[in-house]
């Protein structure tokens, strides 16, 4: 025959190369794809919107019409721009930049509505249970607040960290897109949306007024801390629980969630997004630690609120990230013998 004969030794080498490549792949584990972060982020935003509409209808609250129209027009415009640069004039950079901004604004506003409407349910406060949980863990929020109140040098950084901890909500995805980490930007949006929505929904059956009134922090201690520390949410909290407030203004959404701590979950999401960037690791770690401390001293949280926020983020991260599973390594390739 005129066909070229195959060298048995070459065939044996090729098979062994394929075997070792397969073994290396299996030892690394198989990557199971999950829902794409962009799809997950928008699904969360749509779910948050549905929850917000359902909660306002169930509690008899309403969103200020002018604010609702402006919100709808703004989100609609951003979505239209994203769609244009995705379908008709493909520019992934612009589409991701506008899309992450739109999904974040949509989800965050609707999560705020869910949290405020949840107060109108007027479920029993769980501060007593949170105080007992802290005691069981050997943690004392009151002692920490009283100690830090004497360290005036810490007041500025803690107040700044707590008040501006939401700033990355707007800018972090854009920074990640500019750094050509679009998938990380969408994953950040998905984690923030899922964490925030879970916190808001959990706060409905488990409302808490906070550690400052719950632990009866003395007035002289509060006076030494930055203005509004631990108490700034009380007027809004009381107004919606008592039924005095019936209108939700999207421009005046206040943090009213005590358990779990959204600030803790949010700080973890920010760290998760930026720690892979080597030059940002140290400032990100410092920022995360300061935000965690500020949730107790400035935010008026119990320690268990922060721990619940961390656990919540861990659960959300397991959903938002694809995971690896170990695969059984292939059996050894059968020994090959050369033709005589």
mmCIF file of C-alpha atoms in Angstrom:
data_model
loop_
_atom_site.group_PDB
_atom_site.id
_atom_site.type_symbol
_atom_site.label_atom_id
_atom_site.label_comp_id
_atom_site.label_asym_id
_atom_site.label_seq_id
_atom_site.Cartn_x
_atom_site.Cartn_y
_atom_site.Cartn_z
ATOM 1 C CA UNK A 1 0.000 0.000 0.000
ATOM 2 C CA UNK A 2 1.122 3.579 -0.702
ATOM 3 C CA UNK A 3 -0.074 4.942 2.711
ATOM 4 C CA UNK A 4 2.495 6.085 5.260
ATOM 5 C CA UNK A 5 3.073 3.641 8.129
ATOM 6 C CA UNK A 6 2.725 4.927 11.702
ATOM 7 C CA UNK A 7 5.726 4.638 13.966
ATOM 8 C CA UNK A 8 4.586 2.628 17.024
ATOM 9 C CA UNK A 9 6.960 4.552 19.304
ATOM 10 C CA UNK A 10 5.482 7.891 18.189
ATOM 11 C CA UNK A 11 1.957 6.587 18.824
ATOM 12 C CA UNK A 12 2.963 5.473 22.318
ATOM 13 C CA UNK A 13 4.466 8.920 23.105
ATOM 14 C CA UNK A 14 1.333 10.689 21.834
ATOM 15 C CA UNK A 15 -0.996 8.565 23.952
ATOM 16 C CA UNK A 16 1.080 9.109 27.068
ATOM 17 C CA UNK A 17 1.128 12.864 26.454
ATOM 18 C CA UNK A 18 -2.675 12.880 26.198
ATOM 19 C CA UNK A 19 -2.924 10.823 29.389
ATOM 20 C CA UNK A 20 -0.705 13.137 31.432
ATOM 21 C CA UNK A 21 -2.600 16.196 30.126
ATOM 22 C CA UNK A 22 -5.896 14.604 31.196
ATOM 23 C CA UNK A 23 -4.453 13.685 34.586
ATOM 24 C CA UNK A 24 -3.230 17.251 35.115
ATOM 25 C CA UNK A 25 -6.669 18.656 34.200
ATOM 26 C CA UNK A 26 -8.455 16.266 36.554
ATOM 27 C CA UNK A 27 -6.110 16.971 39.436
ATOM 28 C CA UNK A 28 -6.901 20.701 39.103
ATOM 29 C CA UNK A 29 -10.602 19.953 39.341
ATOM 30 C CA UNK A 30 -13.428 20.627 36.942
ATOM 31 C CA UNK A 31 -14.798 24.176 36.784
ATOM 32 C CA UNK A 32 -18.583 24.102 36.936
ATOM 33 C CA UNK A 33 -20.048 27.166 35.212
ATOM 34 C CA UNK A 34 -22.710 29.046 37.147
ATOM 35 C CA UNK A 35 -25.036 31.787 35.973
ATOM 36 C CA UNK A 36 -23.056 34.549 34.254
ATOM 37 C CA UNK A 37 -22.441 37.434 36.695
ATOM 38 C CA UNK A 38 -24.196 39.898 34.381
ATOM 39 C CA UNK A 39 -27.300 37.734 34.218
ATOM 40 C CA UNK A 40 -27.211 37.167 37.965
ATOM 41 C CA UNK A 41 -26.815 40.897 38.675
ATOM 42 C CA UNK A 42 -29.795 41.855 36.519
ATOM 43 C CA UNK A 43 -31.887 38.970 37.845
ATOM 44 C CA UNK A 44 -31.206 40.228 41.376
ATOM 45 C CA UNK A 45 -32.139 43.804 40.414
ATOM 46 C CA UNK A 46 -35.408 42.647 38.843
ATOM 47 C CA UNK A 47 -36.165 40.514 41.909
ATOM 48 C CA UNK A 48 -35.455 43.469 44.209
ATOM 49 C CA UNK A 49 -37.821 45.626 42.145
ATOM 50 C CA UNK A 50 -40.569 43.004 42.371
ATOM 51 C CA UNK A 51 -40.031 42.710 46.140
ATOM 52 C CA UNK A 52 -40.149 46.496 46.541
ATOM 53 C CA UNK A 53 -43.418 46.782 44.607
ATOM 54 C CA UNK A 54 -44.896 43.862 46.512
ATOM 55 C CA UNK A 55 -43.865 45.244 49.914
ATOM 56 C CA UNK A 56 -45.210 48.740 49.233
ATOM 57 C CA UNK A 57 -48.512 47.289 48.044
ATOM 58 C CA UNK A 58 -48.773 44.976 51.056
ATOM 59 C CA UNK A 59 -48.005 47.690 53.611
ATOM 60 C CA UNK A 60 -49.955 50.525 51.997
ATOM 61 C CA UNK A 61 -46.846 52.648 51.470
ATOM 62 C CA UNK A 62 -46.146 54.461 48.235
ATOM 63 C CA UNK A 63 -43.087 55.787 46.491
ATOM 64 C CA UNK A 64 -43.050 59.555 45.934
ATOM 65 C CA UNK A 65 -44.414 59.802 42.333
ATOM 66 C CA UNK A 66 -41.870 62.363 41.111
ATOM 67 C CA UNK A 67 -39.007 60.295 42.534
ATOM 68 C CA UNK A 68 -40.449 57.133 40.986
ATOM 69 C CA UNK A 69 -40.705 58.768 37.555
ATOM 70 C CA UNK A 70 -37.172 60.131 37.727
ATOM 71 C CA UNK A 71 -35.849 56.739 38.852
ATOM 72 C CA UNK A 72 -37.690 54.921 36.061
ATOM 73 C CA UNK A 73 -36.517 57.398 33.420
ATOM 74 C CA UNK A 74 -32.918 57.304 34.640
ATOM 75 C CA UNK A 75 -32.671 53.525 34.817
ATOM 76 C CA UNK A 76 -34.491 53.199 31.489
ATOM 77 C CA UNK A 77 -32.047 55.575 29.803
ATOM 78 C CA UNK A 78 -29.013 53.720 31.144
ATOM 79 C CA UNK A 79 -30.463 50.361 30.077
ATOM 80 C CA UNK A 80 -31.158 51.746 26.589
ATOM 81 C CA UNK A 81 -27.559 52.965 26.275
ATOM 82 C CA UNK A 82 -26.254 49.597 27.435
ATOM 83 C CA UNK A 83 -28.477 47.782 24.916
ATOM 84 C CA UNK A 84 -27.349 50.092 22.096
ATOM 85 C CA UNK A 85 -23.662 49.456 22.759
ATOM 86 C CA UNK A 86 -24.305 45.752 23.216
ATOM 87 C CA UNK A 87 -26.484 44.968 20.184
ATOM 88 C CA UNK A 88 -26.330 47.736 17.592
ATOM 89 C CA UNK A 89 -22.868 49.192 17.971
ATOM 90 C CA UNK A 90 -20.892 46.687 20.016
ATOM 91 C CA UNK A 91 -18.588 48.499 22.436
ATOM 92 C CA UNK A 92 -18.104 46.137 25.396
ATOM 93 C CA UNK A 93 -16.248 48.743 27.452
ATOM 94 C CA UNK A 94 -19.059 51.316 27.280
ATOM 95 C CA UNK A 95 -21.763 48.657 27.642
ATOM 96 C CA UNK A 96 -20.167 47.273 30.808
ATOM 97 C CA UNK A 97 -19.487 50.740 32.234
ATOM 98 C CA UNK A 98 -23.104 51.881 31.790
ATOM 99 C CA UNK A 99 -24.626 48.490 32.562
ATOM 100 C CA UNK A 100 -22.941 48.063 35.945
ATOM 101 C CA UNK A 101 -23.971 51.594 36.919
ATOM 102 C CA UNK A 102 -27.580 50.909 35.918
ATOM 103 C CA UNK A 103 -27.874 47.581 37.721
ATOM 104 C CA UNK A 104 -26.303 48.979 40.892
ATOM 105 C CA UNK A 105 -28.606 52.000 41.025
ATOM 106 C CA UNK A 106 -31.639 49.853 40.289
ATOM 107 C CA UNK A 107 -30.863 47.206 42.908
ATOM 108 C CA UNK A 108 -29.706 49.584 45.656
ATOM 109 C CA UNK A 109 -32.768 51.845 45.428
ATOM 110 C CA UNK A 110 -35.203 48.946 45.432
ATOM 111 C CA UNK A 111 -33.399 47.253 48.335
ATOM 112 C CA UNK A 112 -33.762 50.491 50.280
ATOM 113 C CA UNK A 113 -37.485 50.490 49.552
ATOM 114 C CA UNK A 114 -37.804 46.887 50.759
ATOM 115 C CA UNK A 115 -36.006 47.747 54.010
ATOM 116 C CA UNK A 116 -38.225 50.762 54.754
ATOM 117 C CA UNK A 117 -41.429 48.978 53.798
ATOM 118 C CA UNK A 118 -40.378 46.054 55.969
ATOM 119 C CA UNK A 119 -40.429 48.310 59.028
ATOM 120 C CA UNK A 120 -44.142 48.932 58.451
ATOM 121 C CA UNK A 121 -44.755 45.220 59.129
ATOM 122 C CA UNK A 122 -43.893 46.128 62.737
ATOM 123 C CA UNK A 123 -42.542 42.709 63.703
ATOM 124 C CA UNK A 124 -41.294 42.341 67.297
ATOM 125 C CA UNK A 125 -37.810 43.704 67.904
ATOM 126 C CA UNK A 126 -35.066 41.114 68.331
ATOM 127 C CA UNK A 127 -32.539 43.274 70.171
ATOM 128 C CA UNK A 128 -32.794 41.085 73.265
ATOM 129 C CA UNK A 129 -31.850 37.984 71.283
ATOM 130 C CA UNK A 130 -28.925 39.807 69.646
ATOM 131 C CA UNK A 131 -27.646 41.007 73.024
ATOM 132 C CA UNK A 132 -27.816 37.455 74.365
ATOM 133 C CA UNK A 133 -26.005 36.140 71.287
ATOM 134 C CA UNK A 134 -23.182 38.627 71.828
ATOM 135 C CA UNK A 135 -22.958 37.582 75.474
ATOM 136 C CA UNK A 136 -22.809 33.893 74.548
ATOM 137 C CA UNK A 137 -19.889 34.667 72.226
ATOM 138 C CA UNK A 138 -18.143 36.697 74.905
ATOM 139 C CA UNK A 139 -18.416 39.915 72.870
ATOM 140 C CA UNK A 140 -19.341 43.288 74.375
ATOM 141 C CA UNK A 141 -20.321 46.063 71.965
ATOM 142 C CA UNK A 142 -20.991 48.493 74.810
ATOM 143 C CA UNK A 143 -17.469 48.094 76.194
ATOM 144 C CA UNK A 144 -15.976 48.663 72.736
ATOM 145 C CA UNK A 145 -18.035 51.815 72.171
ATOM 146 C CA UNK A 146 -17.138 53.225 75.583
ATOM 147 C CA UNK A 147 -13.435 52.508 75.045
ATOM 148 C CA UNK A 148 -13.296 54.035 71.573
ATOM 149 C CA UNK A 149 -15.228 57.096 72.757
ATOM 150 C CA UNK A 150 -12.092 58.144 74.673
ATOM 151 C CA UNK A 151 -9.814 57.685 71.647
ATOM 152 C CA UNK A 152 -10.734 60.835 69.725
ATOM 153 C CA UNK A 153 -8.007 60.185 67.155
ATOM 154 C CA UNK A 154 -10.065 57.241 65.883
ATOM 155 C CA UNK A 155 -13.356 59.111 65.563
ATOM 156 C CA UNK A 156 -12.608 60.797 62.245
ATOM 157 C CA UNK A 157 -11.404 57.696 60.368
ATOM 158 C CA UNK A 158 -14.244 55.552 61.732
ATOM 159 C CA UNK A 159 -16.920 58.119 60.891
ATOM 160 C CA UNK A 160 -15.454 58.614 57.411
ATOM 161 C CA UNK A 161 -15.275 54.863 56.755
ATOM 162 C CA UNK A 162 -18.873 54.271 57.824
ATOM 163 C CA UNK A 163 -20.408 57.253 56.039
ATOM 164 C CA UNK A 164 -18.491 56.724 52.803
ATOM 165 C CA UNK A 165 -18.491 52.936 52.782
ATOM 166 C CA UNK A 166 -21.311 53.077 50.214
ATOM 167 C CA UNK A 167 -19.225 55.136 47.780
ATOM 168 C CA UNK A 168 -17.586 52.016 46.258
ATOM 169 C CA UNK A 169 -21.115 50.852 45.441
ATOM 170 C CA UNK A 170 -21.084 53.404 42.617
ATOM 171 C CA UNK A 171 -17.419 53.614 41.708
ATOM 172 C CA UNK A 172 -16.037 50.108 42.291
ATOM 173 C CA UNK A 173 -17.651 48.514 39.209
ATOM 174 C CA UNK A 174 -16.490 51.402 36.999
ATOM 175 C CA UNK A 175 -12.937 51.089 38.331
ATOM 176 C CA UNK A 176 -12.960 47.355 37.642
ATOM 177 C CA UNK A 177 -14.232 47.921 34.097
ATOM 178 C CA UNK A 178 -11.513 50.514 33.459
ATOM 179 C CA UNK A 179 -8.973 47.964 34.724
ATOM 180 C CA UNK A 180 -10.331 45.509 32.131
ATOM 181 C CA UNK A 181 -11.942 43.296 34.778
ATOM 182 C CA UNK A 182 -15.474 43.428 33.427
ATOM 183 C CA UNK A 183 -16.482 40.005 34.727
ATOM 184 C CA UNK A 184 -15.263 40.958 38.220
ATOM 185 C CA UNK A 185 -17.288 44.182 37.964
ATOM 186 C CA UNK A 186 -20.492 42.283 37.152
ATOM 187 C CA UNK A 187 -19.737 39.747 39.886
ATOM 188 C CA UNK A 188 -19.338 42.621 42.350
ATOM 189 C CA UNK A 189 -22.734 43.983 41.293
ATOM 190 C CA UNK A 190 -24.305 40.547 41.721
ATOM 191 C CA UNK A 191 -22.775 40.086 45.191
ATOM 192 C CA UNK A 192 -23.861 43.538 46.342
ATOM 193 C CA UNK A 193 -27.384 43.017 45.039
ATOM 194 C CA UNK A 194 -27.776 39.564 46.550
ATOM 195 C CA UNK A 195 -26.271 40.616 49.892
ATOM 196 C CA UNK A 196 -28.383 43.743 50.135
ATOM 197 C CA UNK A 197 -31.609 42.000 49.184
ATOM 198 C CA UNK A 198 -30.962 39.164 51.632
ATOM 199 C CA UNK A 199 -30.247 41.678 54.430
ATOM 200 C CA UNK A 200 -33.420 43.622 53.653
ATOM 201 C CA UNK A 201 -35.613 40.515 53.550
ATOM 202 C CA UNK A 202 -34.116 39.110 56.769
ATOM 203 C CA UNK A 203 -34.642 42.428 58.541
ATOM 204 C CA UNK A 204 -38.422 42.192 58.014
ATOM 205 C CA UNK A 205 -39.043 39.326 60.481
ATOM 206 C CA UNK A 206 -35.969 40.234 62.574
ATOM 207 C CA UNK A 207 -35.984 44.025 63.057
ATOM 208 C CA UNK A 208 -33.693 45.593 65.632
ATOM 209 C CA UNK A 209 -33.368 49.189 66.747
ATOM 210 C CA UNK A 210 -29.611 48.934 67.275
ATOM 211 C CA UNK A 211 -26.990 48.583 69.976
ATOM 212 C CA UNK A 212 -26.991 52.164 71.260
ATOM 213 C CA UNK A 213 -30.608 52.190 72.454
ATOM 214 C CA UNK A 214 -30.641 48.409 72.941
ATOM 215 C CA UNK A 215 -27.657 48.454 75.311
ATOM 216 C CA UNK A 216 -28.594 51.865 76.710
ATOM 217 C CA UNK A 217 -25.266 53.468 75.884
ATOM 218 C CA UNK A 218 -24.879 56.404 78.339
ATOM 219 C CA UNK A 219 -25.494 59.913 76.997
ATOM 220 C CA UNK A 220 -22.024 61.096 77.997
ATOM 221 C CA UNK A 221 -20.463 58.323 75.904
ATOM 222 C CA UNK A 222 -22.631 59.214 72.901
ATOM 223 C CA UNK A 223 -21.721 62.885 73.324
ATOM 224 C CA UNK A 224 -18.006 62.063 72.946
ATOM 225 C CA UNK A 225 -18.578 60.276 69.631
ATOM 226 C CA UNK A 226 -19.153 61.904 66.220
ATOM 227 C CA UNK A 227 -22.598 63.426 65.770
ATOM 228 C CA UNK A 228 -25.277 60.897 64.891
ATOM 229 C CA UNK A 229 -23.193 57.863 65.837
ATOM 230 C CA UNK A 230 -25.435 54.879 66.511
ATOM 231 C CA UNK A 231 -28.619 56.964 66.526
ATOM 232 C CA UNK A 232 -29.010 58.706 63.165
ATOM 233 C CA UNK A 233 -31.399 56.045 61.857
ATOM 234 C CA UNK A 234 -33.786 56.211 64.823
ATOM 235 C CA UNK A 235 -36.189 58.912 63.493
ATOM 236 C CA UNK A 236 -36.720 57.071 60.197
ATOM 237 C CA UNK A 237 -36.920 53.712 61.986
ATOM 238 C CA UNK A 238 -39.608 54.933 64.383
ATOM 239 C CA UNK A 239 -41.571 56.817 61.714
ATOM 240 C CA UNK A 240 -42.067 53.776 59.473
ATOM 241 C CA UNK A 241 -42.681 51.333 62.322
ATOM 242 C CA UNK A 242 -45.308 53.593 63.884
ATOM 243 C CA UNK A 243 -47.074 54.281 60.592
ATOM 244 C CA UNK A 244 -46.405 58.027 60.676
ATOM 245 C CA UNK A 245 -44.384 57.774 57.465
ATOM 246 C CA UNK A 246 -46.420 56.623 54.456
ATOM 247 C CA UNK A 247 -44.305 57.916 51.565
ATOM 248 C CA UNK A 248 -40.880 56.630 50.525
ATOM 249 C CA UNK A 249 -38.581 59.181 48.894
ATOM 250 C CA UNK A 250 -35.865 57.557 46.833
ATOM 251 C CA UNK A 251 -33.531 60.497 47.453
ATOM 252 C CA UNK A 252 -33.785 60.002 51.221
ATOM 253 C CA UNK A 253 -33.205 56.291 51.669
ATOM 254 C CA UNK A 254 -31.587 55.763 55.065
ATOM 255 C CA UNK A 255 -29.836 52.708 56.455
ATOM 256 C CA UNK A 256 -32.299 51.098 58.860
ATOM 257 C CA UNK A 257 -31.083 47.498 58.793
ATOM 258 C CA UNK A 258 -29.366 46.317 61.960
ATOM 259 C CA UNK A 259 -29.377 42.529 61.525
ATOM 260 C CA UNK A 260 -27.578 41.355 59.433
ATOM 261 C CA UNK A 261 -25.053 44.132 58.850
ATOM 262 C CA UNK A 262 -25.084 45.109 55.190
ATOM 263 C CA UNK A 263 -21.977 47.240 55.767
ATOM 264 C CA UNK A 264 -20.057 44.114 56.782
ATOM 265 C CA UNK A 265 -21.227 42.159 53.738
ATOM 266 C CA UNK A 266 -20.514 45.127 51.496
ATOM 267 C CA UNK A 267 -16.986 45.552 52.869
ATOM 268 C CA UNK A 268 -16.308 41.877 52.137
ATOM 269 C CA UNK A 269 -17.619 42.237 48.575
ATOM 270 C CA UNK A 270 -15.317 45.199 47.986
ATOM 271 C CA UNK A 271 -12.347 43.273 49.361
ATOM 272 C CA UNK A 272 -13.231 40.240 47.235
ATOM 273 C CA UNK A 273 -13.273 42.404 44.108
ATOM 274 C CA UNK A 274 -9.986 44.256 44.670
ATOM 275 C CA UNK A 275 -7.726 41.852 46.574
ATOM 276 C CA UNK A 276 -6.632 40.101 43.346
ATOM 277 C CA UNK A 277 -5.057 43.433 42.295
ATOM 278 C CA UNK A 278 -1.647 43.243 43.949
ATOM 279 C CA UNK A 279 -1.024 46.981 44.382
ATOM 280 C CA UNK A 280 -4.395 47.504 46.071
ATOM 281 C CA UNK A 281 -4.236 44.672 48.608
ATOM 282 C CA UNK A 282 -2.878 46.634 51.572
ATOM 283 C CA UNK A 283 -5.262 49.634 51.290
ATOM 284 C CA UNK A 284 -8.194 47.290 50.708
ATOM 285 C CA UNK A 285 -7.382 45.247 53.815
ATOM 286 C CA UNK A 286 -6.996 48.415 55.916
ATOM 287 C CA UNK A 287 -10.269 49.836 54.558
ATOM 288 C CA UNK A 288 -12.132 46.608 55.273
ATOM 289 C CA UNK A 289 -10.888 46.418 58.871
ATOM 290 C CA UNK A 290 -11.793 50.064 59.528
ATOM 291 C CA UNK A 291 -15.279 49.637 58.053
ATOM 292 C CA UNK A 292 -15.853 46.545 60.200
ATOM 293 C CA UNK A 293 -14.872 48.468 63.333
ATOM 294 C CA UNK A 294 -17.022 51.440 62.336
ATOM 295 C CA UNK A 295 -20.136 49.285 62.131
ATOM 296 C CA UNK A 296 -19.986 48.836 65.918
ATOM 297 C CA UNK A 297 -18.873 52.298 67.008
ATOM 298 C CA UNK A 298 -20.568 54.524 64.414
ATOM 299 C CA UNK A 299 -23.250 52.265 62.961
ATOM 300 C CA UNK A 300 -24.524 51.044 66.301
ATOM 301 C CA UNK A 301 -24.448 47.355 65.383
ATOM 302 C CA UNK A 302 -24.079 44.382 67.661
ATOM 303 C CA UNK A 303 -21.138 42.063 67.048
ATOM 304 C CA UNK A 304 -23.493 39.309 65.942
ATOM 305 C CA UNK A 305 -24.821 41.639 63.206
ATOM 306 C CA UNK A 306 -21.334 41.834 61.741
ATOM 307 C CA UNK A 307 -20.801 38.078 62.005
ATOM 308 C CA UNK A 308 -24.138 37.487 60.290
ATOM 309 C CA UNK A 309 -23.106 39.882 57.521
ATOM 310 C CA UNK A 310 -19.870 37.942 57.020
ATOM 311 C CA UNK A 311 -21.742 34.619 56.903
ATOM 312 C CA UNK A 312 -24.238 36.090 54.461
ATOM 313 C CA UNK A 313 -21.466 37.253 52.172
ATOM 314 C CA UNK A 314 -19.857 33.807 52.264
ATOM 315 C CA UNK A 315 -23.153 32.269 51.159
ATOM 316 C CA UNK A 316 -23.594 34.851 48.396
ATOM 317 C CA UNK A 317 -20.024 34.372 47.179
ATOM 318 C CA UNK A 318 -20.616 30.635 46.837
ATOM 319 C CA UNK A 319 -23.544 31.400 44.546
ATOM 320 C CA UNK A 320 -21.935 34.173 42.511
ATOM 321 C CA UNK A 321 -18.682 32.345 41.821
ATOM 322 C CA UNK A 322 -18.248 29.157 39.787
ATOM 323 C CA UNK A 323 -16.706 26.390 41.846
ATOM 324 C CA UNK A 324 -14.298 23.581 41.202
ATOM 325 C CA UNK A 325 -15.033 19.978 41.974
ATOM 326 C CA UNK A 326 -12.484 17.239 42.251
ATOM 327 C CA UNK A 327 -12.547 14.727 39.464
ATOM 328 C CA UNK A 328 -11.368 11.161 39.614
ATOM 329 C CA UNK A 329 -8.025 10.862 37.919
ATOM 330 C CA UNK A 330 -8.046 8.627 34.867
ATOM 331 C CA UNK A 331 -6.687 5.143 35.098
ATOM 332 C CA UNK A 332 -3.140 4.554 34.046
ATOM 333 C CA UNK A 333 -2.762 4.151 30.357
ATOM 334 C CA UNK A 334 -2.134 0.530 29.400
ATOM 335 C CA UNK A 335 1.447 -0.333 28.704
ATOM 336 C CA UNK A 336 2.254 -0.363 25.008
ATOM 337 C CA UNK A 337 4.764 -2.582 23.441
ATOM 338 C CA UNK A 338 6.643 -1.839 20.343
ATOM 339 C CA UNK A 339 6.046 -3.954 17.308
ATOM 340 C CA UNK A 340 8.684 -6.571 16.812
#
